[in-house]
């Protein structure tokens, strides 16, 4: 059986840490290499928000420690898409029917949704020269799903979205994000704390956007609280702001016409 020809634009959106970043002068800040990871641990300030970064591509699979530790990027997912739709190109050229949206994962979901807006409509303009009725289908992992959902919830964007397929997206928040913000990042089995990198990531709005907003923190009395209700966890109001954005998007999605709006497949 011949492979299908796509009628809609497919955009892959990676999760937090899933995009390669370069500085304004072209220096690699984060990438899929052992050298990049090692330098980030040694010089964490390079990943601070006050260092502007340009996303270049999604992370691919790579080896950290030969024969012992591999980190999985998006190689298999891209291979699957290419194999399923062999008559269409997965690439960065404007007319490609499949592409990826690398993003600055340090920034907030709202910020990256704005970047996605420019990216999608530039692509759709080209694709619609060949397929006038084309819409966008998002295949998104983790934080990428929150970015896609935020984009669809804005104004009339939902009319241009055919569907959202998410993989491991924390719609109710990720306990791991709160663990990192409270206890910091560790190397190995919590044997060595990466204090420098922990301080840097604590300033990333993108990480705050991943925190669970439900009442999942058990206090000393056995009661449950939402992280945003605990002043010591959120002295600068980061969680409260992130929660407000999260609930606004959730309400917008709840109001979509299930027959006319985009399909969400978690």
mmCIF file of C-alpha atoms in Angstrom:
data_model
loop_
_atom_site.group_PDB
_atom_site.id
_atom_site.type_symbol
_atom_site.label_atom_id
_atom_site.label_comp_id
_atom_site.label_asym_id
_atom_site.label_seq_id
_atom_site.Cartn_x
_atom_site.Cartn_y
_atom_site.Cartn_z
ATOM 1 C CA UNK A 1 0.000 0.000 0.000
ATOM 2 C CA UNK A 2 1.345 3.424 -0.953
ATOM 3 C CA UNK A 3 2.173 5.803 1.857
ATOM 4 C CA UNK A 4 -0.379 8.533 2.486
ATOM 5 C CA UNK A 5 0.144 12.085 1.230
ATOM 6 C CA UNK A 6 -0.537 14.599 3.971
ATOM 7 C CA UNK A 7 -3.336 17.142 3.721
ATOM 8 C CA UNK A 8 -2.298 19.037 6.870
ATOM 9 C CA UNK A 9 0.942 20.471 8.269
ATOM 10 C CA UNK A 10 2.471 18.359 11.070
ATOM 11 C CA UNK A 11 4.583 20.222 13.644
ATOM 12 C CA UNK A 12 6.654 18.376 16.253
ATOM 13 C CA UNK A 13 7.144 20.355 19.482
ATOM 14 C CA UNK A 14 9.728 18.981 21.962
ATOM 15 C CA UNK A 15 9.616 19.193 25.744
ATOM 16 C CA UNK A 16 11.801 21.067 28.212
ATOM 17 C CA UNK A 17 15.475 20.551 27.407
ATOM 18 C CA UNK A 18 14.534 19.099 24.016
ATOM 19 C CA UNK A 19 15.863 21.895 21.810
ATOM 20 C CA UNK A 20 19.419 22.873 20.924
ATOM 21 C CA UNK A 21 20.236 26.462 21.891
ATOM 22 C CA UNK A 22 22.897 28.810 20.542
ATOM 23 C CA UNK A 23 23.914 32.249 21.755
ATOM 24 C CA UNK A 24 23.557 35.347 19.588
ATOM 25 C CA UNK A 25 27.173 34.967 18.462
ATOM 26 C CA UNK A 26 26.656 31.319 17.511
ATOM 27 C CA UNK A 27 28.127 29.621 20.603
ATOM 28 C CA UNK A 28 26.486 26.318 21.566
ATOM 29 C CA UNK A 29 24.679 26.687 24.909
ATOM 30 C CA UNK A 30 22.731 23.415 24.981
ATOM 31 C CA UNK A 31 22.965 20.523 22.573
ATOM 32 C CA UNK A 32 22.844 16.749 22.146
ATOM 33 C CA UNK A 33 26.475 16.092 22.984
ATOM 34 C CA UNK A 34 28.422 14.991 26.044
ATOM 35 C CA UNK A 35 30.594 18.123 25.823
ATOM 36 C CA UNK A 36 27.539 20.399 25.911
ATOM 37 C CA UNK A 37 26.051 18.691 28.969
ATOM 38 C CA UNK A 38 29.387 18.718 30.796
ATOM 39 C CA UNK A 39 29.922 22.412 30.129
ATOM 40 C CA UNK A 40 26.402 23.247 31.308
ATOM 41 C CA UNK A 41 27.166 21.541 34.622
ATOM 42 C CA UNK A 42 30.507 23.318 34.971
ATOM 43 C CA UNK A 43 29.373 26.729 33.715
ATOM 44 C CA UNK A 44 25.643 26.935 34.469
ATOM 45 C CA UNK A 45 25.536 30.732 34.109
ATOM 46 C CA UNK A 46 25.664 30.216 30.338
ATOM 47 C CA UNK A 47 22.040 29.020 30.547
ATOM 48 C CA UNK A 48 20.816 32.027 32.551
ATOM 49 C CA UNK A 49 17.841 33.922 31.131
ATOM 50 C CA UNK A 50 19.898 37.086 30.661
ATOM 51 C CA UNK A 51 21.885 35.243 27.974
ATOM 52 C CA UNK A 52 19.673 35.431 24.855
ATOM 53 C CA UNK A 53 19.482 32.155 22.957
ATOM 54 C CA UNK A 54 18.284 31.013 19.555
ATOM 55 C CA UNK A 55 16.692 27.552 19.226
ATOM 56 C CA UNK A 56 18.194 25.731 16.249
ATOM 57 C CA UNK A 57 16.834 22.156 16.119
ATOM 58 C CA UNK A 58 15.367 19.407 18.287
ATOM 59 C CA UNK A 59 17.593 17.152 20.371
ATOM 60 C CA UNK A 60 18.523 13.790 18.851
ATOM 61 C CA UNK A 61 19.598 10.605 20.664
ATOM 62 C CA UNK A 62 23.146 10.722 22.004
ATOM 63 C CA UNK A 63 25.517 8.844 24.308
ATOM 64 C CA UNK A 64 26.606 10.411 27.606
ATOM 65 C CA UNK A 65 28.730 7.526 28.884
ATOM 66 C CA UNK A 66 29.654 4.873 26.281
ATOM 67 C CA UNK A 67 27.930 1.521 26.979
ATOM 68 C CA UNK A 68 26.356 2.895 30.170
ATOM 69 C CA UNK A 69 24.232 6.012 29.654
ATOM 70 C CA UNK A 70 22.253 7.136 26.616
ATOM 71 C CA UNK A 71 19.864 10.058 26.455
ATOM 72 C CA UNK A 72 16.908 9.756 24.121
ATOM 73 C CA UNK A 73 15.877 12.709 22.025
ATOM 74 C CA UNK A 74 13.415 12.751 19.146
ATOM 75 C CA UNK A 75 15.259 10.582 16.635
ATOM 76 C CA UNK A 76 12.770 7.683 16.820
ATOM 77 C CA UNK A 77 9.709 9.941 16.622
ATOM 78 C CA UNK A 78 11.018 11.765 13.559
ATOM 79 C CA UNK A 79 11.916 8.414 11.968
ATOM 80 C CA UNK A 80 8.374 7.177 12.644
ATOM 81 C CA UNK A 81 6.816 10.241 11.003
ATOM 82 C CA UNK A 82 9.103 9.966 8.000
ATOM 83 C CA UNK A 83 8.342 6.262 7.633
ATOM 84 C CA UNK A 84 4.597 6.743 7.966
ATOM 85 C CA UNK A 85 4.377 9.584 5.465
ATOM 86 C CA UNK A 86 7.125 8.631 3.032
ATOM 87 C CA UNK A 87 5.695 10.732 0.213
ATOM 88 C CA UNK A 88 6.117 13.927 2.240
ATOM 89 C CA UNK A 89 9.243 15.681 3.442
ATOM 90 C CA UNK A 90 10.203 16.259 7.073
ATOM 91 C CA UNK A 91 12.412 19.323 7.014
ATOM 92 C CA UNK A 92 13.024 23.000 7.507
ATOM 93 C CA UNK A 93 12.155 24.182 3.994
ATOM 94 C CA UNK A 94 9.024 26.389 3.967
ATOM 95 C CA UNK A 95 6.915 23.983 1.909
ATOM 96 C CA UNK A 96 7.607 20.872 3.992
ATOM 97 C CA UNK A 97 4.461 19.147 5.275
ATOM 98 C CA UNK A 98 6.278 17.926 8.401
ATOM 99 C CA UNK A 99 8.609 20.015 10.508
ATOM 100 C CA UNK A 100 9.720 20.683 14.083
ATOM 101 C CA UNK A 101 9.475 23.738 16.300
ATOM 102 C CA UNK A 102 12.551 23.971 18.538
ATOM 103 C CA UNK A 103 12.004 26.541 21.272
ATOM 104 C CA UNK A 104 13.793 28.298 24.120
ATOM 105 C CA UNK A 105 12.523 26.026 26.891
ATOM 106 C CA UNK A 106 13.816 28.415 29.551
ATOM 107 C CA UNK A 107 11.069 30.843 28.593
ATOM 108 C CA UNK A 108 7.427 30.585 29.578
ATOM 109 C CA UNK A 109 4.763 28.589 27.763
ATOM 110 C CA UNK A 110 3.086 31.899 26.896
ATOM 111 C CA UNK A 111 6.284 33.295 25.357
ATOM 112 C CA UNK A 112 6.871 30.194 23.263
ATOM 113 C CA UNK A 113 3.237 30.177 22.177
ATOM 114 C CA UNK A 114 3.856 33.599 20.653
ATOM 115 C CA UNK A 115 6.935 32.301 18.841
ATOM 116 C CA UNK A 116 4.916 29.301 17.651
ATOM 117 C CA UNK A 117 2.264 31.642 16.259
ATOM 118 C CA UNK A 118 4.726 33.305 13.903
ATOM 119 C CA UNK A 119 6.253 29.953 12.976
ATOM 120 C CA UNK A 120 2.956 28.199 12.188
ATOM 121 C CA UNK A 121 1.385 30.919 10.057
ATOM 122 C CA UNK A 122 4.562 31.390 8.045
ATOM 123 C CA UNK A 123 4.517 27.646 7.333
ATOM 124 C CA UNK A 124 0.798 27.459 6.641
ATOM 125 C CA UNK A 125 1.080 30.309 4.126
ATOM 126 C CA UNK A 126 3.520 28.208 2.089
ATOM 127 C CA UNK A 127 1.717 24.890 2.535
ATOM 128 C CA UNK A 128 -1.633 26.373 1.496
ATOM 129 C CA UNK A 129 -0.197 27.318 -1.884
ATOM 130 C CA UNK A 130 -0.335 23.579 -2.568
ATOM 131 C CA UNK A 131 -3.136 22.485 -0.200
ATOM 132 C CA UNK A 132 -5.518 25.458 0.328
ATOM 133 C CA UNK A 133 -7.525 23.704 3.065
ATOM 134 C CA UNK A 134 -4.484 22.686 5.138
ATOM 135 C CA UNK A 135 -4.514 23.137 8.905
ATOM 136 C CA UNK A 136 -1.882 22.278 11.526
ATOM 137 C CA UNK A 137 -1.570 19.082 13.551
ATOM 138 C CA UNK A 138 0.717 19.250 16.574
ATOM 139 C CA UNK A 139 2.654 16.227 17.813
ATOM 140 C CA UNK A 140 3.983 17.469 21.120
ATOM 141 C CA UNK A 141 5.975 16.051 24.015
ATOM 142 C CA UNK A 142 5.748 17.218 27.642
ATOM 143 C CA UNK A 143 6.096 21.030 27.783
ATOM 144 C CA UNK A 144 5.522 21.094 24.028
ATOM 145 C CA UNK A 145 1.925 20.007 24.605
ATOM 146 C CA UNK A 146 1.338 22.968 26.921
ATOM 147 C CA UNK A 147 2.740 25.316 24.271
ATOM 148 C CA UNK A 148 0.475 23.821 21.599
ATOM 149 C CA UNK A 149 -2.584 23.999 23.859
ATOM 150 C CA UNK A 150 -1.846 27.632 24.735
ATOM 151 C CA UNK A 151 -1.505 28.524 21.042
ATOM 152 C CA UNK A 152 -4.796 26.861 20.110
ATOM 153 C CA UNK A 153 -6.593 28.723 22.925
ATOM 154 C CA UNK A 154 -5.690 32.152 21.532
ATOM 155 C CA UNK A 155 -8.284 34.098 19.548
ATOM 156 C CA UNK A 156 -9.244 32.194 16.387
ATOM 157 C CA UNK A 157 -6.230 29.876 16.186
ATOM 158 C CA UNK A 158 -8.425 26.850 16.892
ATOM 159 C CA UNK A 159 -9.975 27.241 13.419
ATOM 160 C CA UNK A 160 -6.552 26.554 11.905
ATOM 161 C CA UNK A 161 -5.782 23.484 14.050
ATOM 162 C CA UNK A 162 -6.852 19.995 12.989
ATOM 163 C CA UNK A 163 -5.623 18.255 16.139
ATOM 164 C CA UNK A 164 -3.169 18.103 19.031
ATOM 165 C CA UNK A 165 -1.446 14.808 19.879
ATOM 166 C CA UNK A 166 0.477 14.969 23.140
ATOM 167 C CA UNK A 167 2.975 12.584 24.700
ATOM 168 C CA UNK A 168 3.545 12.846 28.444
ATOM 169 C CA UNK A 169 2.217 16.400 28.729
ATOM 170 C CA UNK A 170 1.651 17.416 32.384
ATOM 171 C CA UNK A 171 -1.783 19.036 32.083
ATOM 172 C CA UNK A 172 -2.142 18.864 35.866
ATOM 173 C CA UNK A 173 1.496 19.710 36.470
ATOM 174 C CA UNK A 174 4.657 17.665 36.958
ATOM 175 C CA UNK A 175 5.718 16.807 40.548
ATOM 176 C CA UNK A 176 9.307 16.559 39.265
ATOM 177 C CA UNK A 177 9.300 20.267 38.411
ATOM 178 C CA UNK A 178 8.365 21.174 41.989
ATOM 179 C CA UNK A 179 11.038 18.791 43.287
ATOM 180 C CA UNK A 180 13.685 20.549 41.192
ATOM 181 C CA UNK A 181 12.559 24.015 42.289
ATOM 182 C CA UNK A 182 12.472 23.070 45.981
ATOM 183 C CA UNK A 183 15.331 20.581 46.300
ATOM 184 C CA UNK A 184 17.498 21.456 43.308
ATOM 185 C CA UNK A 185 19.061 19.344 40.589
ATOM 186 C CA UNK A 186 21.133 16.312 41.447
ATOM 187 C CA UNK A 187 23.611 14.156 39.590
ATOM 188 C CA UNK A 188 23.059 10.443 39.885
ATOM 189 C CA UNK A 189 21.035 9.136 42.831
ATOM 190 C CA UNK A 190 20.909 12.489 44.650
ATOM 191 C CA UNK A 191 24.527 12.064 45.660
ATOM 192 C CA UNK A 192 25.837 15.325 44.206
ATOM 193 C CA UNK A 193 23.683 18.440 44.110
ATOM 194 C CA UNK A 194 24.240 20.791 41.191
ATOM 195 C CA UNK A 195 23.735 24.011 43.171
ATOM 196 C CA UNK A 196 24.899 26.354 40.422
ATOM 197 C CA UNK A 197 22.599 24.914 37.793
ATOM 198 C CA UNK A 198 19.788 24.674 40.366
ATOM 199 C CA UNK A 199 19.946 28.435 40.957
ATOM 200 C CA UNK A 200 19.860 29.102 37.221
ATOM 201 C CA UNK A 201 16.888 26.835 36.472
ATOM 202 C CA UNK A 202 14.926 28.328 39.391
ATOM 203 C CA UNK A 203 14.706 31.520 37.327
ATOM 204 C CA UNK A 204 13.297 29.786 34.240
ATOM 205 C CA UNK A 205 9.614 30.680 33.727
ATOM 206 C CA UNK A 206 9.317 27.521 31.632
ATOM 207 C CA UNK A 207 10.079 25.343 34.662
ATOM 208 C CA UNK A 208 7.529 27.157 36.826
ATOM 209 C CA UNK A 209 4.909 26.520 34.146
ATOM 210 C CA UNK A 210 5.367 22.775 34.687
ATOM 211 C CA UNK A 211 4.572 22.762 38.420
ATOM 212 C CA UNK A 212 1.413 20.946 39.583
ATOM 213 C CA UNK A 213 -1.278 23.439 40.623
ATOM 214 C CA UNK A 214 -3.646 21.063 42.404
ATOM 215 C CA UNK A 215 -3.635 20.468 46.174
ATOM 216 C CA UNK A 216 -0.896 17.838 46.204
ATOM 217 C CA UNK A 217 1.443 19.114 48.911
ATOM 218 C CA UNK A 218 0.791 17.447 52.281
ATOM 219 C CA UNK A 219 1.535 19.744 55.232
ATOM 220 C CA UNK A 220 2.480 18.851 58.823
ATOM 221 C CA UNK A 221 -1.178 18.464 59.814
ATOM 222 C CA UNK A 222 -1.901 16.003 57.040
ATOM 223 C CA UNK A 223 -3.867 18.574 55.060
ATOM 224 C CA UNK A 224 -3.344 19.268 51.388
ATOM 225 C CA UNK A 225 -2.298 22.546 49.808
ATOM 226 C CA UNK A 226 -1.581 23.788 46.321
ATOM 227 C CA UNK A 227 2.066 24.859 45.852
ATOM 228 C CA UNK A 228 0.910 28.425 45.103
ATOM 229 C CA UNK A 229 -0.729 28.576 48.556
ATOM 230 C CA UNK A 230 2.610 28.071 50.314
ATOM 231 C CA UNK A 231 4.308 31.457 50.587
ATOM 232 C CA UNK A 232 7.751 29.960 51.234
ATOM 233 C CA UNK A 233 7.636 28.155 47.877
ATOM 234 C CA UNK A 234 6.559 31.175 45.875
ATOM 235 C CA UNK A 235 7.915 34.418 47.382
ATOM 236 C CA UNK A 236 7.972 36.182 43.986
ATOM 237 C CA UNK A 237 4.563 35.042 42.801
ATOM 238 C CA UNK A 238 5.893 32.864 39.970
ATOM 239 C CA UNK A 239 3.547 29.997 40.742
ATOM 240 C CA UNK A 240 0.507 32.201 41.145
ATOM 241 C CA UNK A 241 1.124 33.782 37.738
ATOM 242 C CA UNK A 242 1.718 30.416 36.077
ATOM 243 C CA UNK A 243 -1.423 28.965 37.672
ATOM 244 C CA UNK A 244 -3.555 31.869 36.442
ATOM 245 C CA UNK A 245 -2.318 31.347 32.877
ATOM 246 C CA UNK A 246 -2.879 27.595 33.150
ATOM 247 C CA UNK A 247 -6.471 27.946 34.350
ATOM 248 C CA UNK A 248 -7.316 30.556 31.692
ATOM 249 C CA UNK A 249 -6.171 28.196 28.931
ATOM 250 C CA UNK A 250 -8.031 25.247 30.506
ATOM 251 C CA UNK A 251 -11.261 27.264 30.610
ATOM 252 C CA UNK A 252 -10.811 28.270 26.991
ATOM 253 C CA UNK A 253 -10.388 24.636 25.936
ATOM 254 C CA UNK A 254 -13.433 23.608 27.961
ATOM 255 C CA UNK A 255 -15.518 26.071 25.967
ATOM 256 C CA UNK A 256 -14.598 24.679 22.550
ATOM 257 C CA UNK A 257 -17.280 23.089 20.422
ATOM 258 C CA UNK A 258 -16.228 19.435 20.421
ATOM 259 C CA UNK A 259 -17.345 19.054 16.826
ATOM 260 C CA UNK A 260 -15.916 22.298 15.429
ATOM 261 C CA UNK A 261 -12.812 22.688 17.582
ATOM 262 C CA UNK A 262 -9.494 20.829 17.381
ATOM 263 C CA UNK A 263 -9.125 17.253 18.608
ATOM 264 C CA UNK A 264 -6.924 16.808 21.687
ATOM 265 C CA UNK A 265 -5.368 13.358 22.022
ATOM 266 C CA UNK A 266 -3.381 13.138 25.294
#
